[in-house]
PDB file of C-alpha atoms and ligand atoms in Angstrom:
ATOM      1  CA  UNK A   1      21.477   2.364   1.968  1.00 95.00           C
ATOM      2  CA  UNK A   2      23.520   1.256  -0.984  1.00 96.00           C
ATOM      3  CA  UNK A   3      23.439  -2.381  -1.483  1.00 98.00           C
ATOM      4  CA  UNK A   4      25.997  -3.504  -4.360  1.00 98.00           C
ATOM      5  CA  UNK A   5      26.409  -7.058  -4.721  1.00 98.00           C
ATOM      6  CA  UNK A   6      29.511  -8.410  -6.386  1.00 97.00           C
ATOM      7  CA  UNK A   7      30.710 -11.962  -8.156  1.00 97.00           C
ATOM      8  CA  UNK A   8      33.110 -12.795  -5.713  1.00 98.00           C
ATOM      9  CA  UNK A   9      34.750 -11.862  -1.706  1.00 98.00           C
ATOM     10  CA  UNK A  10      37.927 -10.470  -3.562  1.00 98.00           C
ATOM     11  CA  UNK A  11      35.721  -8.082  -5.579  1.00 98.00           C
ATOM     12  CA  UNK A  12      34.443  -7.107  -1.760  1.00 98.00           C
ATOM     13  CA  UNK A  13      37.778  -6.475  -0.735  1.00 98.00           C
ATOM     14  CA  UNK A  14      38.923  -4.353  -3.238  1.00 98.00           C
ATOM     15  CA  UNK A  15      35.560  -2.049  -3.669  1.00 98.00           C
ATOM     16  CA  UNK A  16      35.735  -1.671   0.197  1.00 98.00           C
ATOM     17  CA  UNK A  17      40.112  -0.664  -0.516  1.00 98.00           C
ATOM     18  CA  UNK A  18      38.538   1.706  -3.174  1.00 98.00           C
ATOM     19  CA  UNK A  19      36.021   3.563  -0.544  1.00 98.00           C
ATOM     20  CA  UNK A  20      38.670   3.977   1.609  1.00 98.00           C
ATOM     21  CA  UNK A  21      41.743   4.698  -0.835  1.00 98.00           C
ATOM     22  CA  UNK A  22      39.280   7.640  -1.817  1.00 98.00           C
ATOM     23  CA  UNK A  23      38.409   8.900   1.528  1.00 98.00           C
ATOM     24  CA  UNK A  24      41.813   8.703   2.612  1.00 98.00           C
ATOM     25  CA  UNK A  25      43.030  10.682  -0.754  1.00 98.00           C
ATOM     26  CA  UNK A  26      40.663  13.311  -0.273  1.00 98.00           C
ATOM     27  CA  UNK A  27      41.050  13.965   3.389  1.00 98.00           C
ATOM     28  CA  UNK A  28      44.558  12.873   4.761  1.00 98.00           C
ATOM     29  CA  UNK A  29      43.651  13.042   8.425  1.00 98.00           C
ATOM     30  CA  UNK A  30      40.828  10.936   8.311  1.00 98.00           C
ATOM     31  CA  UNK A  31      39.544   9.067  11.343  1.00 99.00           C
ATOM     32  CA  UNK A  32      38.782   5.349   9.974  1.00 99.00           C
ATOM     33  CA  UNK A  33      36.878   3.096  12.170  1.00 99.00           C
ATOM     34  CA  UNK A  34      38.420  -0.358  11.853  1.00 99.00           C
ATOM     35  CA  UNK A  35      37.108  -3.916  12.198  1.00 98.00           C
ATOM     36  CA  UNK A  36      38.323  -7.688  12.800  1.00 98.00           C
ATOM     37  CA  UNK A  37      36.997 -10.724  11.709  1.00 96.00           C
ATOM     38  CA  UNK A  38      38.322 -12.622   8.615  1.00 96.00           C
ATOM     39  CA  UNK A  39      35.733 -10.690   6.085  1.00 98.00           C
ATOM     40  CA  UNK A  40      38.309  -7.000   5.939  1.00 98.00           C
ATOM     41  CA  UNK A  41      41.148  -9.224   6.029  1.00 98.00           C
ATOM     42  CA  UNK A  42      41.436  -9.578   2.232  1.00 98.00           C
ATOM     43  CA  UNK A  43      40.500  -5.444   1.919  1.00 98.00           C
ATOM     44  CA  UNK A  44      43.164  -4.922   4.223  1.00 98.00           C
ATOM     45  CA  UNK A  45      45.652  -6.492   2.045  1.00 98.00           C
ATOM     46  CA  UNK A  46      44.626  -4.152  -0.626  1.00 98.00           C
ATOM     47  CA  UNK A  47      45.287  -1.166   1.605  1.00 98.00           C
ATOM     48  CA  UNK A  48      48.670  -2.618   2.130  1.00 98.00           C
ATOM     49  CA  UNK A  49      49.387  -2.931  -1.799  1.00 98.00           C
ATOM     50  CA  UNK A  50      47.801   0.318  -2.253  1.00 98.00           C
ATOM     51  CA  UNK A  51      50.511   1.950   0.254  1.00 98.00           C
ATOM     52  CA  UNK A  52      52.932   0.244  -1.034  1.00 98.00           C
ATOM     53  CA  UNK A  53      52.897   0.462  -4.928  1.00 98.00           C
ATOM     54  CA  UNK A  54      51.054   3.962  -4.887  1.00 97.00           C
ATOM     55  CA  UNK A  55      51.838   5.747  -2.263  1.00 97.00           C
ATOM     56  CA  UNK A  56      48.613   6.554  -0.664  1.00 98.00           C
ATOM     57  CA  UNK A  57      49.911   7.660   3.109  1.00 98.00           C
ATOM     58  CA  UNK A  58      48.449   7.239   6.158  1.00 98.00           C
ATOM     59  CA  UNK A  59      50.349   9.133   8.632  1.00 98.00           C
ATOM     60  CA  UNK A  60      47.925  11.577   9.712  1.00 98.00           C
ATOM     61  CA  UNK A  61      44.901   8.431   9.622  1.00 98.00           C
ATOM     62  CA  UNK A  62      43.757   7.744  12.871  1.00 98.00           C
ATOM     63  CA  UNK A  63      41.718   4.964  13.380  1.00 98.00           C
ATOM     64  CA  UNK A  64      39.210   3.445  15.974  1.00 99.00           C
ATOM     65  CA  UNK A  65      38.805   0.041  16.156  1.00 98.00           C
ATOM     66  CA  UNK A  66      35.412  -1.140  16.786  1.00 98.00           C
ATOM     67  CA  UNK A  67      36.061  -4.087  20.011  1.00 98.00           C
ATOM     68  CA  UNK A  68      38.793  -5.672  22.127  1.00 98.00           C
ATOM     69  CA  UNK A  69      38.513  -8.764  24.245  1.00 98.00           C
ATOM     70  CA  UNK A  70      38.522  -8.884  28.076  1.00 98.00           C
ATOM     71  CA  UNK A  71      41.451 -10.929  29.005  1.00 95.00           C
ATOM     72  CA  UNK A  72      43.980 -11.092  27.181  1.00 95.00           C
ATOM     73  CA  UNK A  73      46.979  -9.442  27.581  1.00 92.00           C
ATOM     74  CA  UNK A  74      47.420  -6.892  24.376  1.00 89.00           C
ATOM     75  CA  UNK A  75      50.359  -8.796  22.667  1.00 93.00           C
ATOM     76  CA  UNK A  76      48.588 -11.619  22.809  1.00 95.00           C
ATOM     77  CA  UNK A  77      48.534 -13.242  19.505  1.00 95.00           C
ATOM     78  CA  UNK A  78      44.759 -13.207  19.391  1.00 95.00           C
ATOM     79  CA  UNK A  79      44.048  -9.836  20.368  1.00 97.00           C
ATOM     80  CA  UNK A  80      42.964  -7.660  17.954  1.00 97.00           C
ATOM     81  CA  UNK A  81      45.531  -4.976  18.778  1.00 98.00           C
ATOM     82  CA  UNK A  82      48.108  -7.820  17.295  1.00 97.00           C
ATOM     83  CA  UNK A  83      45.375  -8.666  14.741  1.00 97.00           C
ATOM     84  CA  UNK A  84      45.612  -5.119  13.676  1.00 98.00           C
ATOM     85  CA  UNK A  85      49.180  -4.658  13.646  1.00 98.00           C
ATOM     86  CA  UNK A  86      49.261  -7.574  11.501  1.00 98.00           C
ATOM     87  CA  UNK A  87      46.953  -7.253   9.133  1.00 98.00           C
ATOM     88  CA  UNK A  88      46.836  -3.298   8.723  1.00 98.00           C
ATOM     89  CA  UNK A  89      49.123  -1.419  10.509  1.00 98.00           C
ATOM     90  CA  UNK A  90      52.319  -3.028  10.402  1.00 98.00           C
ATOM     91  CA  UNK A  91      52.339  -2.560   6.356  1.00 98.00           C
ATOM     92  CA  UNK A  92      51.184   1.209   6.129  1.00 98.00           C
ATOM     93  CA  UNK A  93      52.491   4.309   7.432  1.00 98.00           C
ATOM     94  CA  UNK A  94      49.781   4.890  10.312  1.00 98.00           C
ATOM     95  CA  UNK A  95      51.106   5.879  13.619  1.00 98.00           C
ATOM     96  CA  UNK A  96      50.754   3.375  16.045  1.00 98.00           C
ATOM     97  CA  UNK A  97      49.741   6.281  18.895  1.00 98.00           C
ATOM     98  CA  UNK A  98      47.131   7.346  16.071  1.00 98.00           C
ATOM     99  CA  UNK A  99      45.226   3.918  16.923  1.00 98.00           C
ATOM    100  CA  UNK A 100      42.985   3.098  19.143  1.00 98.00           C
ATOM    101  CA  UNK A 101      41.475   0.193  21.219  1.00 98.00           C
ATOM    102  CA  UNK A 102      38.598  -0.216  23.424  1.00 98.00           C
ATOM    103  CA  UNK A 103      41.536  -2.223  25.233  1.00 97.00           C
ATOM    104  CA  UNK A 104      41.211  -2.793  29.116  1.00 93.00           C
ATOM    105  CA  UNK A 105      41.334  -5.535  31.599  1.00 95.00           C
ATOM    106  CA  UNK A 106      39.994  -7.134  34.598  1.00 95.00           C
ATOM    107  CA  UNK A 107      41.682  -4.740  36.827  1.00 96.00           C
ATOM    108  CA  UNK A 108      40.621  -1.363  35.023  1.00 97.00           C
ATOM    109  CA  UNK A 109      37.436   0.459  35.842  1.00 97.00           C
ATOM    110  CA  UNK A 110      35.340  -0.033  32.539  1.00 97.00           C
ATOM    111  CA  UNK A 111      33.487   2.976  32.805  1.00 97.00           C
ATOM    112  CA  UNK A 112      36.309   5.228  32.510  1.00 98.00           C
ATOM    113  CA  UNK A 113      38.000   3.246  29.289  1.00 98.00           C
ATOM    114  CA  UNK A 114      34.930   3.467  27.751  1.00 98.00           C
ATOM    115  CA  UNK A 115      34.151   7.454  28.175  1.00 98.00           C
ATOM    116  CA  UNK A 116      37.966   7.931  27.409  1.00 98.00           C
ATOM    117  CA  UNK A 117      37.223   5.467  24.166  1.00 98.00           C
ATOM    118  CA  UNK A 118      34.382   7.872  23.341  1.00 98.00           C
ATOM    119  CA  UNK A 119      35.899  11.018  23.967  1.00 98.00           C
ATOM    120  CA  UNK A 120      38.895  10.233  22.063  1.00 98.00           C
ATOM    121  CA  UNK A 121      36.621   9.573  18.783  1.00 98.00           C
ATOM    122  CA  UNK A 122      34.908  13.082  19.856  1.00 98.00           C
ATOM    123  CA  UNK A 123      38.493  14.642  20.287  1.00 98.00           C
ATOM    124  CA  UNK A 124      39.142  13.672  16.520  1.00 98.00           C
ATOM    125  CA  UNK A 125      36.148  14.706  15.271  1.00 98.00           C
ATOM    126  CA  UNK A 126      34.520  11.947  14.728  1.00 98.00           C
ATOM    127  CA  UNK A 127      34.795   9.096  12.817  1.00 99.00           C
ATOM    128  CA  UNK A 128      34.543   9.599   8.918  1.00 98.00           C
ATOM    129  CA  UNK A 129      34.272   5.888   7.531  1.00 98.00           C
ATOM    130  CA  UNK A 130      33.296   2.822   9.890  1.00 99.00           C
ATOM    131  CA  UNK A 131      33.895  -0.574   8.299  1.00 99.00           C
ATOM    132  CA  UNK A 132      31.837  -3.220  10.021  1.00 98.00           C
ATOM    133  CA  UNK A 133      31.608  -6.844   9.350  1.00 98.00           C
ATOM    134  CA  UNK A 134      28.542  -9.012  10.599  1.00 98.00           C
ATOM    135  CA  UNK A 135      28.061 -12.024  12.972  1.00 97.00           C
ATOM    136  CA  UNK A 136      25.993 -14.971  11.552  1.00 97.00           C
ATOM    137  CA  UNK A 137      23.933 -13.457  14.686  1.00 97.00           C
ATOM    138  CA  UNK A 138      23.649  -9.801  13.412  1.00 98.00           C
ATOM    139  CA  UNK A 139      25.982  -8.759  15.722  1.00 98.00           C
ATOM    140  CA  UNK A 140      27.988  -5.691  14.403  1.00 98.00           C
ATOM    141  CA  UNK A 141      31.103  -5.281  16.906  1.00 98.00           C
ATOM    142  CA  UNK A 142      30.169  -7.021  19.658  1.00 98.00           C
ATOM    143  CA  UNK A 143      26.375  -5.945  19.930  1.00 98.00           C
ATOM    144  CA  UNK A 144      25.108  -8.997  20.771  1.00 98.00           C
ATOM    145  CA  UNK A 145      21.010  -9.282  19.942  1.00 98.00           C
ATOM    146  CA  UNK A 146      18.988  -7.644  22.073  1.00 98.00           C
ATOM    147  CA  UNK A 147      22.094  -5.250  22.617  1.00 98.00           C
ATOM    148  CA  UNK A 148      20.242  -1.214  23.149  1.00 98.00           C
ATOM    149  CA  UNK A 149      19.809   0.364  19.599  1.00 98.00           C
ATOM    150  CA  UNK A 150      21.106   3.716  21.739  1.00 98.00           C
ATOM    151  CA  UNK A 151      24.344   1.774  23.391  1.00 98.00           C
ATOM    152  CA  UNK A 152      27.459   3.457  24.223  1.00 98.00           C
ATOM    153  CA  UNK A 153      30.777   1.410  24.418  1.00 98.00           C
ATOM    154  CA  UNK A 154      30.976  -0.913  27.353  1.00 98.00           C
ATOM    155  CA  UNK A 155      31.598  -4.044  28.257  1.00 98.00           C
ATOM    156  CA  UNK A 156      28.940  -7.303  26.462  1.00 98.00           C
ATOM    157  CA  UNK A 157      29.122 -10.512  27.549  1.00 98.00           C
ATOM    158  CA  UNK A 158      29.388 -12.908  24.347  1.00 98.00           C
ATOM    159  CA  UNK A 159      26.938 -15.252  23.231  1.00 97.00           C
ATOM    160  CA  UNK A 160      27.613 -19.078  22.903  1.00 97.00           C
ATOM    161  CA  UNK A 161      27.589 -18.813  19.122  1.00 95.00           C
ATOM    162  CA  UNK A 162      29.532 -15.973  18.294  1.00 96.00           C
ATOM    163  CA  UNK A 163      32.249 -17.928  21.014  1.00 97.00           C
ATOM    164  CA  UNK A 164      31.597 -20.843  18.567  1.00 96.00           C
ATOM    165  CA  UNK A 165      32.487 -18.491  15.956  1.00 93.00           C
ATOM    166  CA  UNK A 166      35.449 -17.101  16.340  1.00 94.00           C
ATOM    167  CA  UNK A 167      37.016 -20.497  18.635  1.00 94.00           C
ATOM    168  CA  UNK A 168      38.936 -21.350  15.230  1.00 93.00           C
ATOM    169  CA  UNK A 169      41.162 -18.132  16.494  1.00 92.00           C
ATOM    170  CA  UNK A 170      42.269 -20.282  19.372  1.00 94.00           C
ATOM    171  CA  UNK A 171      43.623 -23.281  20.184  1.00 92.00           C
ATOM    172  CA  UNK A 172      42.191 -26.844  22.127  1.00 90.00           C
ATOM    173  CA  UNK A 173      42.829 -25.600  25.701  1.00 89.00           C
ATOM    174  CA  UNK A 174      43.794 -22.636  25.264  1.00 92.00           C
ATOM    175  CA  UNK A 175      41.836 -19.417  27.190  1.00 94.00           C
ATOM    176  CA  UNK A 176      39.311 -17.868  25.031  1.00 96.00           C
ATOM    177  CA  UNK A 177      37.583 -14.669  26.131  1.00 97.00           C
ATOM    178  CA  UNK A 178      33.569 -14.326  26.546  1.00 98.00           C
ATOM    179  CA  UNK A 179      33.809 -10.946  27.682  1.00 98.00           C
ATOM    180  CA  UNK A 180      34.711  -7.661  25.125  1.00 98.00           C
ATOM    181  CA  UNK A 181      34.403  -3.816  25.358  1.00 98.00           C
ATOM    182  CA  UNK A 182      32.823  -2.558  21.995  1.00 98.00           C
ATOM    183  CA  UNK A 183      31.358   0.896  20.748  1.00 98.00           C
ATOM    184  CA  UNK A 184      27.707   0.606  20.960  1.00 98.00           C
ATOM    185  CA  UNK A 185      25.005   0.532  18.248  1.00 98.00           C
ATOM    186  CA  UNK A 186      24.617   4.119  19.012  1.00 98.00           C
ATOM    187  CA  UNK A 187      28.314   4.989  19.390  1.00 98.00           C
ATOM    188  CA  UNK A 188      28.471   3.544  15.477  1.00 98.00           C
ATOM    189  CA  UNK A 189      25.790   5.296  14.376  1.00 98.00           C
ATOM    190  CA  UNK A 190      27.349   8.554  14.543  1.00 98.00           C
ATOM    191  CA  UNK A 191      30.193   7.941  12.000  1.00 98.00           C
ATOM    192  CA  UNK A 192      29.384  10.367   8.632  1.00 98.00           C
ATOM    193  CA  UNK A 193      29.368   6.980   6.255  1.00 98.00           C
ATOM    194  CA  UNK A 194      28.844   3.034   7.350  1.00 98.00           C
ATOM    195  CA  UNK A 195      30.243   0.427   4.892  1.00 98.00           C
ATOM    196  CA  UNK A 196      29.427  -2.951   5.734  1.00 98.00           C
ATOM    197  CA  UNK A 197      30.449  -5.511   4.211  1.00 98.00           C
ATOM    198  CA  UNK A 198      29.689  -9.616   3.941  1.00 98.00           C
ATOM    199  CA  UNK A 199      30.723 -12.632   2.224  1.00 98.00           C
ATOM    200  CA  UNK A 200      29.609 -16.364   2.396  1.00 98.00           C
ATOM    201  CA  UNK A 201      26.203 -18.058   2.466  1.00 98.00           C
ATOM    202  CA  UNK A 202      26.753 -18.307   6.271  1.00 98.00           C
ATOM    203  CA  UNK A 203      26.176 -14.652   6.575  1.00 98.00           C
ATOM    204  CA  UNK A 204      22.981 -14.622   4.322  1.00 98.00           C
ATOM    205  CA  UNK A 205      20.335 -14.646   7.132  1.00 98.00           C
ATOM    206  CA  UNK A 206      22.169 -11.835   9.094  1.00 98.00           C
ATOM    207  CA  UNK A 207      22.152  -9.858   5.895  1.00 98.00           C
ATOM    208  CA  UNK A 208      18.846 -10.206   4.942  1.00 98.00           C
ATOM    209  CA  UNK A 209      17.768  -9.265   8.335  1.00 98.00           C
ATOM    210  CA  UNK A 210      20.073  -6.349   8.617  1.00 98.00           C
ATOM    211  CA  UNK A 211      18.877  -5.077   5.413  1.00 98.00           C
ATOM    212  CA  UNK A 212      14.753  -6.190   5.159  1.00 98.00           C
ATOM    213  CA  UNK A 213      14.302  -7.117   8.357  1.00 95.00           C
ATOM    214  CA  UNK A 214      12.584  -5.142  10.502  1.00 98.00           C
ATOM    215  CA  UNK A 215      14.058  -2.675  12.576  1.00 98.00           C
ATOM    216  CA  UNK A 216      15.156  -5.236  15.843  1.00 98.00           C
ATOM    217  CA  UNK A 217      17.413  -5.634  18.803  1.00 98.00           C
ATOM    218  CA  UNK A 218      17.224  -8.759  17.747  1.00 98.00           C
ATOM    219  CA  UNK A 219      19.710  -7.977  14.831  1.00 98.00           C
ATOM    220  CA  UNK A 220      21.691  -5.747  15.711  1.00 98.00           C
ATOM    221  CA  UNK A 221      22.676  -4.681  12.151  1.00 98.00           C
ATOM    222  CA  UNK A 222      19.039  -3.674  11.223  1.00 98.00           C
ATOM    223  CA  UNK A 223      20.178  -0.700  13.428  1.00 98.00           C
ATOM    224  CA  UNK A 224      21.843   0.535  10.161  1.00 98.00           C
ATOM    225  CA  UNK A 225      18.562   1.147   8.842  1.00 98.00           C
ATOM    226  CA  UNK A 226      18.364   4.632  10.943  1.00 98.00           C
ATOM    227  CA  UNK A 227      21.574   5.649   9.818  1.00 98.00           C
ATOM    228  CA  UNK A 228      21.821   8.500   6.437  1.00 97.00           C
ATOM    229  CA  UNK A 229      24.828   6.671   4.982  1.00 98.00           C
ATOM    230  CA  UNK A 230      25.159   2.897   4.505  1.00 98.00           C
ATOM    231  CA  UNK A 231      27.073   1.612   1.656  1.00 98.00           C
ATOM    232  CA  UNK A 232      26.732  -2.478   1.654  1.00 98.00           C
ATOM    233  CA  UNK A 233      29.266  -4.471  -0.440  1.00 98.00           C
ATOM    234  CA  UNK A 234      28.539  -8.214  -0.609  1.00 98.00           C
ATOM    235  CA  UNK A 235      29.251 -11.160  -2.600  1.00 98.00           C
ATOM    236  CA  UNK A 236      26.715 -12.963  -4.257  1.00 98.00           C
ATOM    237  CA  UNK A 237      26.805 -15.864  -1.669  1.00 98.00           C
ATOM    238  CA  UNK A 238      25.800 -13.574   1.151  1.00 98.00           C
ATOM    239  CA  UNK A 239      23.149 -11.689  -0.792  1.00 98.00           C
ATOM    240  CA  UNK A 240      21.682 -15.071  -1.431  1.00 98.00           C
ATOM    241  CA  UNK A 241      18.865 -14.467   0.782  1.00 98.00           C
ATOM    242  CA  UNK A 242      17.587 -10.852   0.081  1.00 98.00           C
ATOM    243  CA  UNK A 243      14.010 -10.553  -1.219  1.00 98.00           C
ATOM    244  CA  UNK A 244      14.838  -7.447  -3.201  1.00 97.00           C
ATOM    245  CA  UNK A 245      18.333  -8.730  -4.908  1.00 97.00           C
ATOM    246  CA  UNK A 246      17.404  -8.199  -8.238  1.00 97.00           C
ATOM    247  CA  UNK A 247      16.041  -4.340  -7.521  1.00 97.00           C
ATOM    248  CA  UNK A 248      19.033  -3.216  -6.020  1.00 97.00           C
ATOM    249  CA  UNK A 249      21.436  -4.611  -8.881  1.00 96.00           C
ATOM    250  CA  UNK A 250      18.843  -2.839 -11.282  1.00 96.00           C
ATOM    251  CA  UNK A 251      19.673   0.627  -9.349  1.00 95.00           C
ATOM    252  CA  UNK A 252      23.096  -0.104  -9.844  1.00 93.00           C
ATOM    253  CA  UNK A 253      22.439  -0.915 -13.300  1.00 93.00           C
ATOM    254  CA  UNK A 254      20.742   2.459 -13.638  1.00 93.00           C
ATOM    255  CA  UNK A 255      23.016   4.544 -11.851  1.00 91.00           C
ATOM    256  CA  UNK A 256      25.895   3.354 -13.867  1.00 91.00           C
ATOM    257  CA  UNK A 257      23.997   3.806 -17.394  1.00 92.00           C
ATOM    258  CA  UNK A 258      23.382   7.257 -15.359  1.00 92.00           C
ATOM    259  CA  UNK A 259      26.825   7.933 -15.509  1.00 89.00           C
ATOM    260  CA  UNK A 260      27.655   6.612 -19.433  1.00 90.00           C
ATOM    261  CA  UNK A 261      25.116   9.064 -20.172  1.00 91.00           C
ATOM    262  CA  UNK A 262      26.877  12.184 -18.747  1.00 87.00           C
ATOM    263  CA  UNK A 263      30.098  10.642 -20.341  1.00 86.00           C
ATOM    264  CA  UNK A 264      29.198  10.733 -23.326  1.00 87.00           C
ATOM    265  CA  UNK A 265      26.921  14.201 -23.680  1.00 83.00           C
ATOM    266  CA  UNK A 266      23.880  12.692 -23.685  1.00 79.00           C
ATOM    267  CA  UNK A 267      22.822  14.805 -20.366  1.00 76.00           C
ATOM    268  CA  UNK A 268      24.284  17.230 -18.369  1.00 71.00           C
ATOM    269  CA  UNK A 269      23.928  15.635 -14.912  1.00 65.00           C
ATOM    270  CA  UNK A 270      24.815  16.661 -11.754  1.00 65.00           C
ATOM    271  CA  UNK A 271      26.649  15.095  -8.748  1.00 56.00           C
ATOM    272  CA  UNK A 272      23.114  14.221  -7.081  1.00 56.00           C
ATOM    273  CA  UNK A 273      21.477  12.679 -10.023  1.00 61.00           C
ATOM    274  CA  UNK A 274      22.008   9.164  -9.342  1.00 66.00           C
ATOM    275  CA  UNK A 275      20.202   7.106  -7.001  1.00 70.00           C
ATOM    276  CA  UNK A 276      20.238   8.795  -3.410  1.00 65.00           C
ATOM    277  CA  UNK A 277      21.204   6.621  -0.179  1.00 69.00           C
TER     278      UNK A 277
HETATM  279  C1  GLP B   1      34.088 -10.749  15.107  1.00 76.58           C
HETATM  280  C2  GLP B   1      33.970  -8.923  14.971  1.00 76.58           C
HETATM  281  C3  GLP B   1      32.800  -8.361  14.294  1.00 76.58           C
HETATM  282  C4  GLP B   1      33.276  -8.991  12.776  1.00 76.58           C
HETATM  283  C5  GLP B   1      32.062 -10.377  13.342  1.00 76.58           C
HETATM  284  C6  GLP B   1      32.331 -11.284  12.180  1.00 76.58           C
HETATM  285  O1  GLP B   1      33.125 -11.456  16.365  1.00 76.58           O
HETATM  286  N1  GLP B   1      33.128  -8.753  16.763  1.00 76.58           N
HETATM  287  O2  GLP B   1      33.360  -7.412  14.253  1.00 76.58           O
HETATM  288  O3  GLP B   1      32.164  -8.282  11.699  1.00 76.58           O
HETATM  289  O4  GLP B   1      32.932 -11.500  14.015  1.00 76.58           O
HETATM  290  O5  GLP B   1      33.326 -11.789  11.704  1.00 76.58           O
HETATM  291  P1  GLP B   1      33.730 -12.315  10.439  1.00 76.58           P
HETATM  292  O6  GLP B   1      34.180 -11.262   9.277  1.00 76.58           O
HETATM  293  O7  GLP B   1      35.729 -13.343  10.724  1.00 76.58           O
HETATM  294  O8  GLP B   1      32.977 -13.869   9.939  1.00 76.58           O
END
């Protein structure tokens, strides 16, 4: 894993947006895996700015969201479809017909919705970059603790702590879903590159368990340790419990020194001289 620790949440958002910009710039037909929650909102706002001010086009980009609630109409303000329209899709030129969420209602056949979602990912050539936030309990998407580390897209019943955490998006007395369809951990691990972002002290324990903890279904995000290319961007608060925090910072300083040595002609260097993931 490449673990980048920056001063604050705004820098996390900027760096995340820059990684997406680079990808879309070099691959206009990029396939993005997208996440909801508070964490990526500021990054999406930067992408809208980059689109408007610098002309980055998402016309040929496809987007697959990690998850969607069951029991909400897709035009309900709390659905993840509405969240994505509001936070990103309405502000860029992506074709809405190229955006996919694992949306299904109780009347639908869950298995066929899930396999169609996975088939569409495959038909698009797989996900180039999967964006992830992390739940306080270590979930990614809605893969709650003890999810199979090789799970595929399916329905999950949410844990009470997840429902409490997300209750801030619902008015009192309003129906709040307790189930969702989510990409599985196995599905997520098939992405070419995974970008996990976390901010705030309340995520510090989940971040530590994901990066340094044992590989365990009790912390679904720890499955990322199995992936060959994961970038983690953290603010200082969410990095607080990392035992090797200073080492990660040191590695990044050394990588910058290497880049400077190349640019000042001290060494010829090559594309693989900085630390590999
Ligand atoms: C939600 C989403 C996750 C998200 C997580 C953290 O339940 N299903 O994809 O990463 O919670 O959300 P937040 O960024 O709001 O803390």
